[in-house]
């Protein structure tokens, strides 16, 4: 588009374009010191970065919950957005199980289902019972994981060296050994 309609020598790229949002969340989960800087709520105010009621808040909470311990996610987005009755419809819509996908910048219903599966496995508190009802089976979750977490879209415009670096970042799995997914000690 850019070369055709703007100028043939111009190009643009997005470093994260080859990845699903769930893959980006997995990468971010390895760098917990930066999670407090995430801002995605469209209804935020200067004194409150998360409204905890909109699809964007529910989406980011779901993504982070797939790879980060729930107490850490709660430090970033207060509350338990996977257990809140007020967000049940939103969470079902994110997973493609009710109504329509929210008209927000959120991922695919397949990503949401996989994130819900991963979050339910790592949490110590239960998710809303209706969300338990829509969890994919083990075989379905395995297929989603292969299709989403192992994906890399080659239509991205990245220079080859950058493409390989992003591909390498996306391939490294998050450990379940307690060394990642917990908040590092806070100074002082």
Coordinates of C-alpha atoms in Angstrom, one line a residue:
X1 CA 0.0 0.0 0.0
X2 CA 2.6 2.5 1.1
X3 CA 4.9 1.9 -1.9
X4 CA 2.0 1.8 -4.3
X5 CA 0.1 4.8 -3.1
X6 CA 2.5 7.0 -1.3
X7 CA 6.1 6.5 -2.5
X8 CA 7.8 3.5 -4.0
X9 CA 10.8 3.9 -1.6
X10 CA 8.8 4.2 1.6
X11 CA 8.0 1.2 3.7
X12 CA 6.7 0.6 7.1
X13 CA 6.8 -2.3 9.5
X14 CA 5.5 -3.3 12.9
X15 CA 7.8 -5.4 15.0
X16 CA 4.9 -7.3 16.5
X17 CA 2.8 -7.8 13.3
X18 CA 3.9 -11.4 12.8
X19 CA 2.6 -12.4 16.2
X20 CA -0.8 -13.0 17.9
X21 CA -1.5 -10.8 20.9
X22 CA -1.3 -13.9 23.1
X23 CA 2.3 -14.5 21.9
X24 CA 3.1 -10.9 22.7
X25 CA 1.7 -11.4 26.2
X26 CA 3.9 -14.5 26.6
X27 CA 6.9 -12.4 25.7
X28 CA 5.9 -9.6 28.1
X29 CA 5.4 -12.2 30.9
X30 CA 9.2 -12.7 30.8
X31 CA 9.7 -9.0 31.7
X32 CA 7.5 -8.4 34.6
X33 CA 9.2 -5.2 35.5
X34 CA 7.5 -3.5 32.5
X35 CA 4.0 -4.8 33.1
X36 CA 3.0 -1.9 35.4
X37 CA 3.6 0.4 32.4
X38 CA 0.9 -1.2 30.2
X39 CA -2.0 1.0 29.5
X40 CA -4.8 -0.2 27.2
X41 CA -8.1 0.8 28.7
X42 CA -10.1 3.2 26.6
X43 CA -12.0 4.5 29.6
X44 CA -9.0 5.3 31.8
X45 CA -8.5 8.5 33.7
X46 CA -5.3 10.1 35.0
X47 CA -6.0 8.7 38.5
X48 CA -7.1 5.3 37.3
X49 CA -5.4 3.5 34.4
X50 CA -8.0 0.7 34.3
X51 CA -11.8 1.0 34.5
X52 CA -12.0 -2.8 35.1
X53 CA -15.4 -2.9 33.2
X54 CA -14.6 -2.6 29.5
X55 CA -13.6 -5.2 26.9
X56 CA -10.0 -3.9 26.7
X57 CA -9.5 -4.3 30.5
X58 CA -11.1 -7.8 30.3
X59 CA -8.9 -8.7 27.3
X60 CA -5.6 -7.5 28.8
X61 CA -6.5 -9.2 32.1
X62 CA -7.2 -12.5 30.2
X63 CA -4.0 -12.2 28.2
X64 CA -1.8 -11.6 31.2
X65 CA -3.6 -14.3 33.3
X66 CA -2.5 -16.9 30.8
X67 CA 1.2 -16.4 31.7
X68 CA 1.4 -14.4 34.9
X69 CA 0.4 -15.4 38.4
X70 CA -3.0 -14.0 39.4
X71 CA -1.7 -11.9 42.3
X72 CA 0.7 -10.1 39.9
X73 CA -2.1 -9.5 37.4
X74 CA -4.1 -8.1 40.3
X75 CA -1.4 -5.6 41.1
X76 CA -1.6 -4.4 37.5
X77 CA -5.4 -4.5 37.0
X78 CA -7.1 -4.6 40.4
X79 CA -9.8 -7.2 40.9
X80 CA -10.4 -10.6 39.5
X81 CA -11.9 -10.0 36.0
X82 CA -12.3 -13.7 35.3
X83 CA -14.6 -14.2 38.3
X84 CA -16.6 -11.0 38.2
X85 CA -20.2 -11.6 37.3
X86 CA -20.4 -8.1 35.7
X87 CA -17.8 -9.1 33.1
X88 CA -19.2 -12.6 32.3
X89 CA -20.9 -11.4 29.1
X90 CA -17.8 -9.5 28.0
X91 CA -15.6 -12.5 28.6
X92 CA -18.0 -14.8 26.8
X93 CA -18.0 -12.4 23.8
X94 CA -14.2 -12.3 23.8
X95 CA -14.2 -16.1 23.6
X96 CA -16.8 -16.0 20.8
X97 CA -19.5 -17.8 22.9
X98 CA -22.1 -15.0 23.2
X99 CA -23.3 -12.1 21.2
X100 CA -20.6 -10.6 19.0
X101 CA -16.9 -9.8 19.4
X102 CA -16.4 -6.5 21.1
X103 CA -15.7 -3.5 18.8
X104 CA -12.4 -2.9 20.5
X105 CA -8.8 -3.8 19.6
X106 CA -8.9 -7.3 21.1
X107 CA -7.6 -10.5 19.7
X108 CA -9.4 -13.4 18.1
X109 CA -11.9 -15.6 19.9
X110 CA -9.5 -18.5 19.5
X111 CA -6.8 -16.6 21.3
X112 CA -9.3 -15.8 24.1
X113 CA -10.3 -19.4 24.5
X114 CA -6.6 -20.5 24.6
X115 CA -5.8 -17.7 27.1
X116 CA -8.8 -18.8 29.3
X117 CA -7.6 -22.4 29.2
X118 CA -4.0 -21.4 30.2
X119 CA -5.3 -19.0 32.9
X120 CA -7.6 -21.6 34.4
X121 CA -4.7 -24.0 34.6
X122 CA -2.3 -21.6 36.4
X123 CA -4.8 -19.9 38.8
X124 CA -5.4 -20.8 42.4
X125 CA -8.9 -19.1 42.4
X126 CA -11.6 -20.4 40.1
X127 CA -12.9 -18.5 37.1
X128 CA -16.6 -17.8 36.8
X129 CA -18.5 -21.1 36.5
X130 CA -19.9 -20.2 33.1
X131 CA -16.3 -19.7 31.8
X132 CA -15.4 -23.1 33.1
X133 CA -18.3 -24.4 30.9
X134 CA -16.7 -23.1 27.7
X135 CA -13.1 -24.2 28.4
X136 CA -11.7 -26.1 25.4
X137 CA -11.0 -29.8 25.8
X138 CA -7.4 -30.9 26.2
X139 CA -7.2 -31.8 22.6
X140 CA -8.8 -28.6 21.4
X141 CA -6.4 -26.6 23.7
X142 CA -3.4 -28.4 22.3
X143 CA -4.5 -27.7 18.7
X144 CA -5.1 -24.0 19.6
X145 CA -1.7 -23.8 21.2
X146 CA 0.0 -25.2 18.1
X147 CA -2.0 -22.9 15.8
X148 CA -1.5 -19.7 17.9
X149 CA 1.5 -19.9 20.1
X150 CA 3.7 -21.5 17.4
X151 CA 2.5 -19.2 14.7
X152 CA 4.5 -16.6 12.8
X153 CA 3.0 -14.5 10.0
X154 CA 5.6 -14.0 7.3
X155 CA 3.7 -11.1 5.7
X156 CA 5.1 -8.4 7.8
X157 CA 7.7 -6.2 6.0
X158 CA 10.4 -6.8 8.6
X159 CA 14.1 -6.9 7.5
X160 CA 15.3 -10.5 7.7
X161 CA 17.5 -10.0 10.7
X162 CA 14.6 -8.4 12.7
X163 CA 12.2 -11.1 11.5
X164 CA 14.5 -13.8 12.9
X165 CA 14.9 -12.0 16.2
X166 CA 11.1 -11.6 16.7
X167 CA 10.6 -15.3 15.6
X168 CA 13.2 -16.3 18.2
X169 CA 11.5 -14.3 20.9
X170 CA 8.1 -15.8 20.1
X171 CA 9.5 -19.4 20.2
X172 CA 10.9 -19.3 23.7
X173 CA 8.3 -20.8 26.0
X174 CA 7.5 -19.4 29.4
X175 CA 8.8 -21.6 32.3
X176 CA 6.4 -23.1 34.8
X177 CA 9.2 -23.5 37.3
X178 CA 8.5 -20.4 39.4
X179 CA 11.3 -18.4 37.9
X180 CA 9.0 -16.4 35.6
X181 CA 5.4 -15.3 36.1
X182 CA 6.0 -13.8 39.5
X183 CA 6.7 -10.2 40.4
X184 CA 10.3 -9.5 41.1
X185 CA 11.1 -8.1 44.6
X186 CA 10.4 -4.3 44.7
X187 CA 13.3 -2.1 45.8
X188 CA 13.2 -0.5 49.2

